[in-house]
Amino acid sequence: MPSKVSCLYVLTVVCWASALWYLSISRPSSSYVGQLAVPARKTAKSKNVTFSNIRTRPLNPHAFDFVVNEPKKCEADDPFLVILISTTHKEFDARQAIRETWGDESTFADIRVITLFLLGKNTDAVLNQMVEQESQIFHDIVVEDFVDSYHNLTLKTLMGMRWVATYCPKAKYVMKTDSDIFVNMDNLVYKLLKPTTKPRRRYFTGYVINGGPIRDMRSKWYMSRDLYPDSKYPPFCSGTGYVFSADVAELIYKTSLHTRLLHLEDVYVGLCLRKLGIHPFQNSGFNHWKMAYSLCRYRRVITVHQISPEEMHRIWNDMSSKKHLRC
Ligand SMILES: *[C@@H]1O[C@H](CO)[C@@H](O)[C@H](O)[C@H]1NC(C)=O
Ligand SMILES: *[C@@H]1O[C@H](CO)[C@@H](O)[C@H](O)[C@H]1NC(C)=O
């Protein structure tokens, strides 16, 4: 019965909205203090590993299942761009702000863009249920059954790569970004990716960092010598936003199966790129720091970091309403 269906739908929305309100007032300040310790790695290396074992048994098998999925999202029409947004369960308002601003899949009439939020499994069953309900409303959430935590961000990115390789292999480009990033979609699509030109292959760009491991245990980016003995990382793009041709998704995912996992997802993707012989391009439009809002400045960027949901709306509204103004 249509009335029953819509009644259920309304109930779901109301329930979801009130839960969202509840969370927005009770949300603890996000802080990673206390999660700095590097988890002990299981070094279950058998002494009797043969050559054939090394070849056939992945070092990092990524043996997870999709528990929330959108397997048909690409079926009707190959998208030009898939945007993968790393997010956590409680960031309901950040996801909603993105849906209503730059992540709106219907922004361009002639360019097909898909927006997907990436999550693992929370240890709190209520949060998992809320995310499932949110997914039933918006159909833009993908969850695998690994434990969602800061130290598992690499698994989240690899899940996104796997999703593109499995369900959307004919997409042209992919962007991986975070839930506190403002993306200037016009610049990303028309200035950088240029839909009228031949799609690139083995292409990777963002804010390139040439750095080395931080050995200070108090740092959010601490890396132990045990896990990464070298003093330099290969060039990598800041995880706040990087863009690549869709063929790279499968290449990275497959390379990761034979590459020891590191918890810093952007560094890890850099390691996979080096193995693949793909060099990330520097692009000054990707800002991995916060940048005060000004219309003319934001018109020149591709990404800006540390944008709250409220700012996201304000920036979007201002830019949308001033399209006629010149800088
Ligand atoms: C390795 O293989 C040898 C001979 O096949 C066997 O005696 C030994 O117990 C094995 N060691 C391990 C750690 O499995
Ligand atoms: C990462 O996910 C795996 C698989 O679910 C889990 O065993 C592990 O405890 C998680 N690590 C952290 C640091 O949460």
mmCIF file of C-alpha atoms and ligand atoms in Angstrom:
data_model
loop_
_atom_site.group_PDB
_atom_site.id
_atom_site.type_symbol
_atom_site.label_atom_id
_atom_site.label_comp_id
_atom_site.label_asym_id
_atom_site.label_seq_id
_atom_site.Cartn_x
_atom_site.Cartn_y
_atom_site.Cartn_z
ATOM 1 C CA MET A 1 0.000 0.000 0.000
ATOM 2 C CA PRO A 2 1.461 3.353 -0.942
ATOM 3 C CA SER A 3 0.244 5.005 2.256
ATOM 4 C CA LYS A 4 1.954 2.355 4.385
ATOM 5 C CA VAL A 5 5.161 2.782 2.483
ATOM 6 C CA SER A 6 5.191 6.518 2.833
ATOM 7 C CA CYS A 7 4.231 6.243 6.498
ATOM 8 C CA LEU A 8 7.182 3.954 7.104
ATOM 9 C CA TYR A 9 9.391 6.294 5.197
ATOM 10 C CA VAL A 10 8.261 9.279 7.253
ATOM 11 C CA LEU A 11 8.842 7.315 10.454
ATOM 12 C CA THR A 12 12.330 6.419 9.345
ATOM 13 C CA VAL A 13 13.115 9.998 8.475
ATOM 14 C CA VAL A 14 11.694 11.286 11.760
ATOM 15 C CA CYS A 15 13.616 8.683 13.736
ATOM 16 C CA TRP A 16 16.772 9.466 11.838
ATOM 17 C CA ALA A 17 16.326 13.193 12.224
ATOM 18 C CA SER A 18 15.740 13.010 15.959
ATOM 19 C CA ALA A 19 18.737 10.762 16.374
ATOM 20 C CA LEU A 20 20.759 13.245 14.395
ATOM 21 C CA TRP A 21 19.588 16.019 16.686
ATOM 22 C CA TYR A 22 20.446 13.927 19.732
ATOM 23 C CA LEU A 23 23.930 13.300 18.443
ATOM 24 C CA SER A 24 24.532 16.880 17.514
ATOM 25 C CA ILE A 25 23.962 17.965 21.103
ATOM 26 C CA SER A 26 25.739 15.052 22.733
ATOM 27 C CA ARG A 27 28.662 14.727 20.387
ATOM 28 C CA PRO A 28 31.923 14.551 22.274
ATOM 29 C CA SER A 29 34.722 16.750 21.053
ATOM 30 C CA SER A 30 36.703 14.703 18.618
ATOM 31 C CA SER A 31 40.179 14.101 19.828
ATOM 32 C CA TYR A 32 42.564 11.368 19.048
ATOM 33 C CA VAL A 33 44.442 11.598 22.315
ATOM 34 C CA GLY A 34 44.625 8.155 23.787
ATOM 35 C CA GLN A 35 44.653 6.427 20.435
ATOM 36 C CA LEU A 36 48.246 7.165 19.641
ATOM 37 C CA ALA A 37 49.653 3.791 20.513
ATOM 38 C CA VAL A 38 50.448 1.742 17.464
ATOM 39 C CA PRO A 39 48.596 -1.552 17.583
ATOM 40 C CA ALA A 40 50.823 -4.551 17.922
ATOM 41 C CA ARG A 41 51.088 -6.237 14.594
ATOM 42 C CA LYS A 42 50.471 -9.898 14.348
ATOM 43 C CA THR A 43 53.786 -11.144 13.044
ATOM 44 C CA ALA A 44 52.652 -14.682 12.446
ATOM 45 C CA LYS A 45 55.334 -15.355 9.904
ATOM 46 C CA SER A 46 55.888 -19.046 9.472
ATOM 47 C CA LYS A 47 59.493 -20.114 9.276
ATOM 48 C CA ASN A 48 58.629 -22.482 6.457
ATOM 49 C CA VAL A 49 57.267 -20.084 3.902
ATOM 50 C CA THR A 50 58.048 -21.377 0.453
ATOM 51 C CA PHE A 51 58.359 -19.309 -2.674
ATOM 52 C CA SER A 52 54.983 -20.466 -3.960
ATOM 53 C CA ASN A 53 53.400 -19.533 -0.640
ATOM 54 C CA ILE A 54 54.714 -16.011 -0.948
ATOM 55 C CA ARG A 55 53.256 -15.723 -4.396
ATOM 56 C CA THR A 56 49.822 -17.112 -3.624
ATOM 57 C CA ARG A 57 49.055 -16.029 -0.085
ATOM 58 C CA PRO A 58 48.464 -12.272 0.134
ATOM 59 C CA LEU A 59 50.349 -10.466 2.851
ATOM 60 C CA ASN A 60 47.359 -8.259 3.445
ATOM 61 C CA PRO A 61 44.324 -10.162 2.164
ATOM 62 C CA HIS A 62 41.655 -7.521 2.930
ATOM 63 C CA ALA A 63 39.252 -10.322 3.843
ATOM 64 C CA PHE A 64 36.259 -8.143 4.640
ATOM 65 C CA ASP A 65 32.687 -8.191 3.423
ATOM 66 C CA PHE A 66 30.497 -5.293 2.400
ATOM 67 C CA VAL A 67 27.720 -5.065 4.997
ATOM 68 C CA VAL A 68 26.125 -1.941 3.511
ATOM 69 C CA ASN A 69 26.578 -1.565 -0.207
ATOM 70 C CA GLU A 70 25.355 0.167 -3.341
ATOM 71 C CA PRO A 71 26.345 -2.409 -5.950
ATOM 72 C CA LYS A 72 24.084 -0.986 -8.656
ATOM 73 C CA LYS A 73 24.970 2.648 -8.362
ATOM 74 C CA CYS A 74 27.065 2.576 -11.530
ATOM 75 C CA GLU A 75 24.933 0.176 -13.532
ATOM 76 C CA ALA A 76 22.721 2.564 -15.458
ATOM 77 C CA ASP A 77 25.397 4.936 -16.639
ATOM 78 C CA ASP A 78 29.184 5.036 -16.232
ATOM 79 C CA PRO A 79 30.034 8.022 -14.061
ATOM 80 C CA PHE A 80 32.639 10.576 -14.991
ATOM 81 C CA LEU A 81 33.695 10.970 -11.362
ATOM 82 C CA VAL A 82 33.269 8.885 -8.218
ATOM 83 C CA ILE A 83 33.890 10.754 -4.969
ATOM 84 C CA LEU A 84 34.848 8.586 -2.009
ATOM 85 C CA ILE A 85 34.493 10.353 1.324
ATOM 86 C CA SER A 86 36.084 8.852 4.393
ATOM 87 C CA THR A 87 33.724 9.449 7.307
ATOM 88 C CA THR A 88 32.888 8.183 10.798
ATOM 89 C CA HIS A 89 29.533 7.101 12.183
ATOM 90 C CA LYS A 90 28.742 10.163 14.246
ATOM 91 C CA GLU A 91 29.402 12.622 11.435
ATOM 92 C CA PHE A 92 25.752 12.647 10.358
ATOM 93 C CA ASP A 93 25.703 16.399 9.990
ATOM 94 C CA ALA A 94 28.949 16.490 7.984
ATOM 95 C CA ARG A 95 27.562 13.944 5.521
ATOM 96 C CA GLN A 96 24.315 15.867 5.244
ATOM 97 C CA ALA A 97 26.182 19.127 4.635
ATOM 98 C CA ILE A 98 28.168 17.505 1.829
ATOM 99 C CA ARG A 99 25.015 16.022 0.264
ATOM 100 C CA GLU A 100 23.400 19.432 0.285
ATOM 101 C CA THR A 101 26.404 21.324 -1.050
ATOM 102 C CA TRP A 102 29.333 20.231 -3.222
ATOM 103 C CA GLY A 103 28.518 16.501 -2.970
ATOM 104 C CA ASP A 104 25.086 16.880 -4.552
ATOM 105 C CA GLU A 105 25.108 14.309 -7.347
ATOM 106 C CA SER A 106 22.763 16.375 -9.481
ATOM 107 C CA THR A 107 24.881 19.543 -9.599
ATOM 108 C CA PHE A 108 25.877 19.014 -13.230
ATOM 109 C CA ALA A 109 23.240 18.236 -15.801
ATOM 110 C CA ASP A 110 25.651 16.602 -18.235
ATOM 111 C CA ILE A 111 28.395 15.205 -15.973
ATOM 112 C CA ARG A 112 27.581 12.138 -13.932
ATOM 113 C CA VAL A 113 29.055 12.311 -10.446
ATOM 114 C CA ILE A 114 28.630 9.703 -7.724
ATOM 115 C CA THR A 115 29.217 10.500 -4.061
ATOM 116 C CA LEU A 116 29.869 7.690 -1.594
ATOM 117 C CA PHE A 117 30.610 7.800 2.116
ATOM 118 C CA LEU A 118 32.993 5.141 3.420
ATOM 119 C CA LEU A 119 32.634 3.522 6.846
ATOM 120 C CA GLY A 120 33.742 0.492 8.829
ATOM 121 C CA LYS A 121 31.744 -1.234 11.553
ATOM 122 C CA ASN A 122 31.275 0.608 14.790
ATOM 123 C CA THR A 123 31.532 -1.178 18.127
ATOM 124 C CA ASP A 124 28.239 0.534 19.059
ATOM 125 C CA ALA A 125 25.329 -1.364 17.489
ATOM 126 C CA VAL A 126 23.021 1.666 17.683
ATOM 127 C CA LEU A 127 25.349 3.721 15.524
ATOM 128 C CA ASN A 128 25.546 0.915 12.978
ATOM 129 C CA GLN A 129 21.745 0.811 12.821
ATOM 130 C CA MET A 130 21.514 4.550 12.379
ATOM 131 C CA VAL A 131 23.992 4.455 9.531
ATOM 132 C CA GLU A 132 21.999 1.623 7.909
ATOM 133 C CA GLN A 133 18.845 3.725 8.099
ATOM 134 C CA GLU A 134 20.657 6.702 6.690
ATOM 135 C CA SER A 135 21.844 4.491 3.862
ATOM 136 C CA GLN A 136 18.271 3.401 3.115
ATOM 137 C CA ILE A 137 17.265 7.010 2.741
ATOM 138 C CA PHE A 138 20.188 8.359 0.738
ATOM 139 C CA HIS A 139 21.790 5.321 -0.906
ATOM 140 C CA ASP A 140 25.263 6.793 -0.693
ATOM 141 C CA ILE A 141 26.948 4.753 2.042
ATOM 142 C CA VAL A 142 29.295 1.777 1.799
ATOM 143 C CA VAL A 143 30.389 -0.195 4.863
ATOM 144 C CA GLU A 144 32.772 -3.105 5.232
ATOM 145 C CA ASP A 145 32.997 -5.208 8.382
ATOM 146 C CA PHE A 146 36.377 -4.088 9.694
ATOM 147 C CA VAL A 147 36.465 -2.162 12.968
ATOM 148 C CA ASP A 148 36.099 1.543 12.215
ATOM 149 C CA SER A 149 38.939 3.394 13.935
ATOM 150 C CA TYR A 150 41.552 6.005 13.213
ATOM 151 C CA HIS A 151 44.173 3.302 12.864
ATOM 152 C CA ASN A 152 42.069 1.517 10.256
ATOM 153 C CA LEU A 153 41.733 4.458 7.871
ATOM 154 C CA THR A 154 43.879 2.639 5.334
ATOM 155 C CA LEU A 155 41.336 -0.182 5.238
ATOM 156 C CA LYS A 156 38.638 2.412 4.530
ATOM 157 C CA THR A 157 40.528 3.795 1.557
ATOM 158 C CA LEU A 158 41.260 0.299 0.252
ATOM 159 C CA MET A 159 37.564 -0.526 0.573
ATOM 160 C CA GLY A 160 36.839 2.473 -1.641
ATOM 161 C CA MET A 161 39.403 1.327 -4.217
ATOM 162 C CA ARG A 162 37.907 -2.156 -4.122
ATOM 163 C CA TRP A 163 34.403 -0.755 -4.572
ATOM 164 C CA VAL A 164 35.394 1.210 -7.680
ATOM 165 C CA ALA A 165 37.310 -1.766 -9.138
ATOM 166 C CA THR A 166 34.370 -4.121 -8.474
ATOM 167 C CA TYR A 167 31.221 -2.089 -9.050
ATOM 168 C CA CYS A 168 32.324 0.880 -11.105
ATOM 169 C CA PRO A 169 35.295 -0.103 -13.251
ATOM 170 C CA LYS A 170 34.215 2.123 -16.135
ATOM 171 C CA ALA A 171 34.232 5.372 -14.194
ATOM 172 C CA LYS A 172 36.700 7.894 -15.595
ATOM 173 C CA TYR A 173 38.060 9.485 -12.423
ATOM 174 C CA VAL A 174 37.960 8.979 -8.676
ATOM 175 C CA MET A 175 38.497 11.404 -5.832
ATOM 176 C CA LYS A 176 39.216 10.323 -2.266
ATOM 177 C CA THR A 177 38.582 12.980 0.352
ATOM 178 C CA ASP A 178 37.462 13.500 3.962
ATOM 179 C CA SER A 179 34.259 14.754 5.545
ATOM 180 C CA ASP A 180 35.751 18.119 6.596
ATOM 181 C CA ILE A 181 36.863 19.156 3.135
ATOM 182 C CA PHE A 182 35.303 21.765 0.883
ATOM 183 C CA VAL A 183 35.595 20.799 -2.771
ATOM 184 C CA ASN A 184 35.256 23.331 -5.570
ATOM 185 C CA MET A 185 33.530 20.998 -8.015
ATOM 186 C CA ASP A 186 33.622 23.378 -10.983
ATOM 187 C CA ASN A 187 37.397 23.578 -10.802
ATOM 188 C CA LEU A 188 37.791 19.877 -10.164
ATOM 189 C CA VAL A 189 35.599 18.832 -13.091
ATOM 190 C CA TYR A 190 36.186 21.509 -15.703
ATOM 191 C CA LYS A 191 39.664 22.880 -14.965
ATOM 192 C CA LEU A 192 41.439 19.742 -13.783
ATOM 193 C CA LEU A 193 39.669 16.722 -15.268
ATOM 194 C CA LYS A 194 38.287 18.360 -18.422
ATOM 195 C CA PRO A 195 35.449 16.050 -19.516
ATOM 196 C CA THR A 196 35.910 16.918 -23.193
ATOM 197 C CA THR A 197 39.485 15.613 -23.309
ATOM 198 C CA LYS A 198 40.600 12.006 -23.609
ATOM 199 C CA PRO A 199 40.514 10.347 -20.161
ATOM 200 C CA ARG A 200 43.977 9.868 -18.674
ATOM 201 C CA ARG A 201 45.351 6.556 -17.421
ATOM 202 C CA ARG A 202 47.756 5.901 -14.545
ATOM 203 C CA TYR A 203 47.098 9.468 -13.436
ATOM 204 C CA PHE A 204 47.312 10.606 -9.808
ATOM 205 C CA THR A 205 47.285 14.138 -8.413
ATOM 206 C CA GLY A 206 46.799 16.130 -5.226
ATOM 207 C CA TYR A 207 48.913 17.970 -2.680
ATOM 208 C CA VAL A 208 52.203 16.075 -2.970
ATOM 209 C CA ILE A 209 54.218 15.642 0.209
ATOM 210 C CA ASN A 210 57.874 14.635 0.125
ATOM 211 C CA GLY A 211 58.558 13.703 3.697
ATOM 212 C CA GLY A 212 59.691 11.127 6.134
ATOM 213 C CA PRO A 213 58.318 9.303 9.145
ATOM 214 C CA ILE A 214 57.636 11.222 12.351
ATOM 215 C CA ARG A 215 59.233 9.318 15.229
ATOM 216 C CA ASP A 216 57.684 11.436 17.996
ATOM 217 C CA MET A 217 55.141 9.191 19.687
ATOM 218 C CA ARG A 218 52.918 12.138 20.603
ATOM 219 C CA SER A 219 52.292 12.960 16.968
ATOM 220 C CA LYS A 220 49.086 11.992 15.228
ATOM 221 C CA TRP A 221 51.318 10.811 12.373
ATOM 222 C CA TYR A 222 53.735 8.809 14.513
ATOM 223 C CA MET A 223 55.394 5.939 12.689
ATOM 224 C CA SER A 224 57.492 3.358 14.488
ATOM 225 C CA ARG A 225 60.867 2.262 13.106
ATOM 226 C CA ASP A 226 59.606 -1.260 13.409
ATOM 227 C CA LEU A 227 56.777 -0.652 10.973
ATOM 228 C CA TYR A 228 58.696 1.653 8.643
ATOM 229 C CA PRO A 229 62.486 1.671 9.047
ATOM 230 C CA ASP A 230 63.363 3.956 6.099
ATOM 231 C CA SER A 231 63.961 7.643 6.802
ATOM 232 C CA LYS A 232 61.939 8.830 3.800
ATOM 233 C CA TYR A 233 58.486 8.155 2.419
ATOM 234 C CA PRO A 234 57.929 7.974 -1.295
ATOM 235 C CA PRO A 235 56.098 11.081 -2.591
ATOM 236 C CA PHE A 236 52.452 10.812 -1.546
ATOM 237 C CA CYS A 237 49.348 12.974 -1.837
ATOM 238 C CA SER A 238 47.778 14.345 1.340
ATOM 239 C CA GLY A 239 44.781 12.212 2.255
ATOM 240 C CA THR A 240 42.656 15.345 2.550
ATOM 241 C CA GLY A 241 42.004 15.094 -1.175
ATOM 242 C CA TYR A 242 43.545 13.278 -4.091
ATOM 243 C CA VAL A 243 42.259 12.509 -7.552
ATOM 244 C CA PHE A 244 43.172 9.704 -9.929
ATOM 245 C CA SER A 245 42.103 7.996 -13.104
ATOM 246 C CA ALA A 246 39.798 5.095 -12.253
ATOM 247 C CA ASP A 247 42.205 2.427 -13.559
ATOM 248 C CA VAL A 248 44.460 3.250 -10.604
ATOM 249 C CA ALA A 249 41.812 2.039 -8.109
ATOM 250 C CA GLU A 250 42.243 -1.588 -9.105
ATOM 251 C CA LEU A 251 46.013 -1.227 -9.414
ATOM 252 C CA ILE A 252 46.288 0.098 -5.867
ATOM 253 C CA TYR A 253 43.866 -2.426 -4.441
ATOM 254 C CA LYS A 254 45.712 -5.357 -6.014
ATOM 255 C CA THR A 255 49.107 -3.973 -5.013
ATOM 256 C CA SER A 256 47.899 -3.567 -1.438
ATOM 257 C CA LEU A 257 47.240 -7.291 -1.166
ATOM 258 C CA HIS A 258 51.011 -7.783 -1.330
ATOM 259 C CA THR A 259 52.071 -4.679 0.559
ATOM 260 C CA ARG A 260 52.411 -4.591 4.326
ATOM 261 C CA LEU A 261 49.673 -2.424 5.794
ATOM 262 C CA LEU A 262 50.521 0.970 7.316
ATOM 263 C CA HIS A 263 47.954 2.935 9.310
ATOM 264 C CA LEU A 264 48.711 6.254 7.535
ATOM 265 C CA GLU A 265 46.482 5.843 4.498
ATOM 266 C CA ASP A 266 48.029 8.526 2.322
ATOM 267 C CA VAL A 267 51.560 7.281 2.965
ATOM 268 C CA TYR A 268 50.392 3.763 2.232
ATOM 269 C CA VAL A 269 48.806 4.746 -1.072
ATOM 270 C CA GLY A 270 52.132 6.455 -1.893
ATOM 271 C CA LEU A 271 53.965 3.181 -1.261
ATOM 272 C CA CYS A 272 51.594 1.354 -3.606
ATOM 273 C CA LEU A 273 52.087 4.055 -6.260
ATOM 274 C CA ARG A 274 55.860 3.681 -6.045
ATOM 275 C CA LYS A 275 55.526 -0.077 -6.554
ATOM 276 C CA LEU A 276 53.353 0.645 -9.572
ATOM 277 C CA GLY A 277 55.750 3.227 -10.980
ATOM 278 C CA ILE A 278 53.058 5.918 -10.907
ATOM 279 C CA HIS A 279 54.269 9.413 -9.976
ATOM 280 C CA PRO A 280 51.780 11.724 -8.243
ATOM 281 C CA PHE A 281 51.493 15.198 -9.810
ATOM 282 C CA GLN A 282 51.629 18.285 -7.628
ATOM 283 C CA ASN A 283 48.597 20.540 -7.990
ATOM 284 C CA SER A 284 48.484 23.768 -6.007
ATOM 285 C CA GLY A 285 44.666 23.792 -6.015
ATOM 286 C CA PHE A 286 44.642 21.140 -3.281
ATOM 287 C CA ASN A 287 45.001 22.881 0.081
ATOM 288 C CA HIS A 288 45.563 20.584 2.942
ATOM 289 C CA TRP A 289 45.434 23.350 5.522
ATOM 290 C CA LYS A 290 42.570 25.593 6.531
ATOM 291 C CA MET A 291 42.136 28.737 4.511
ATOM 292 C CA ALA A 292 39.968 31.678 5.560
ATOM 293 C CA TYR A 293 36.964 32.095 3.305
ATOM 294 C CA SER A 294 36.931 34.689 0.613
ATOM 295 C CA LEU A 295 34.883 34.346 -2.543
ATOM 296 C CA CYS A 296 37.750 35.061 -4.906
ATOM 297 C CA ARG A 297 40.200 32.836 -3.104
ATOM 298 C CA TYR A 298 37.812 29.896 -2.920
ATOM 299 C CA ARG A 299 37.066 30.285 -6.606
ATOM 300 C CA ARG A 300 40.654 29.338 -7.356
ATOM 301 C CA VAL A 301 40.986 26.222 -5.196
ATOM 302 C CA ILE A 302 40.072 22.583 -5.634
ATOM 303 C CA THR A 303 40.032 21.590 -1.934
ATOM 304 C CA VAL A 304 40.150 23.342 1.434
ATOM 305 C CA HIS A 305 40.622 21.484 4.721
ATOM 306 C CA GLN A 306 38.935 21.850 8.141
ATOM 307 C CA ILE A 307 35.519 23.054 7.089
ATOM 308 C CA SER A 308 32.690 22.453 9.570
ATOM 309 C CA PRO A 309 29.205 21.504 8.324
ATOM 310 C CA GLU A 310 27.979 25.026 9.138
ATOM 311 C CA GLU A 311 30.828 26.641 7.200
ATOM 312 C CA MET A 312 30.201 24.250 4.317
ATOM 313 C CA HIS A 313 26.644 25.568 3.950
ATOM 314 C CA ARG A 314 27.711 29.189 4.354
ATOM 315 C CA ILE A 315 30.489 28.930 1.776
ATOM 316 C CA TRP A 316 28.289 27.052 -0.674
ATOM 317 C CA ASN A 317 25.430 29.525 -0.350
ATOM 318 C CA ASP A 318 27.722 32.485 -0.758
ATOM 319 C CA MET A 319 29.470 31.094 -3.811
ATOM 320 C CA SER A 320 26.207 29.977 -5.412
ATOM 321 C CA SER A 321 24.527 33.330 -4.905
ATOM 322 C CA LYS A 322 27.481 35.317 -6.255
ATOM 323 C CA LYS A 323 28.142 33.461 -9.486
ATOM 324 C CA HIS A 324 27.604 36.707 -11.413
ATOM 325 C CA LEU A 325 30.283 38.623 -9.483
ATOM 326 C CA ARG A 326 33.739 39.026 -10.958
ATOM 327 C CA CYS A 327 36.925 38.788 -8.943
HETATM 328 C C1 LIG B 1 59.458 -26.530 8.969
HETATM 329 O O1 LIG B 1 59.571 -27.664 8.189
HETATM 330 C C2 LIG B 1 60.333 -28.708 8.820
HETATM 331 C C3 LIG B 1 60.505 -29.832 7.827
HETATM 332 O O2 LIG B 1 59.438 -29.975 6.968
HETATM 333 C C4 LIG B 1 59.627 -29.149 10.087
HETATM 334 O O3 LIG B 1 60.357 -30.162 10.760
HETATM 335 C C5 LIG B 1 59.461 -27.947 11.006
HETATM 336 O O4 LIG B 1 58.733 -28.315 12.157
HETATM 337 C C6 LIG B 1 58.747 -26.822 10.290
HETATM 338 N N1 LIG B 1 58.732 -25.623 11.121
HETATM 339 C C7 LIG B 1 57.659 -24.864 11.280
HETATM 340 C C8 LIG B 1 57.831 -23.642 12.133
HETATM 341 O O5 LIG B 1 56.575 -25.126 10.793
HETATM 342 C C1 LIG B 2 41.121 -2.786 12.450
HETATM 343 O O1 LIG B 2 40.186 -3.706 11.932
HETATM 344 C C2 LIG B 2 40.484 -5.054 12.222
HETATM 345 C C3 LIG B 2 39.481 -5.908 11.488
HETATM 346 O O2 LIG B 2 38.176 -5.634 11.912
HETATM 347 C C4 LIG B 2 40.445 -5.277 13.719
HETATM 348 O O3 LIG B 2 40.782 -6.609 14.018
HETATM 349 C C5 LIG B 2 41.430 -4.338 14.383
HETATM 350 O O4 LIG B 2 41.314 -4.427 15.778
HETATM 351 C C6 LIG B 2 41.183 -2.908 13.952
HETATM 352 N N1 LIG B 2 42.262 -2.090 14.462
HETATM 353 C C7 LIG B 2 42.058 -1.039 15.234
HETATM 354 C C8 LIG B 2 43.268 -0.334 15.702
HETATM 355 O O5 LIG B 2 40.949 -0.667 15.560
#
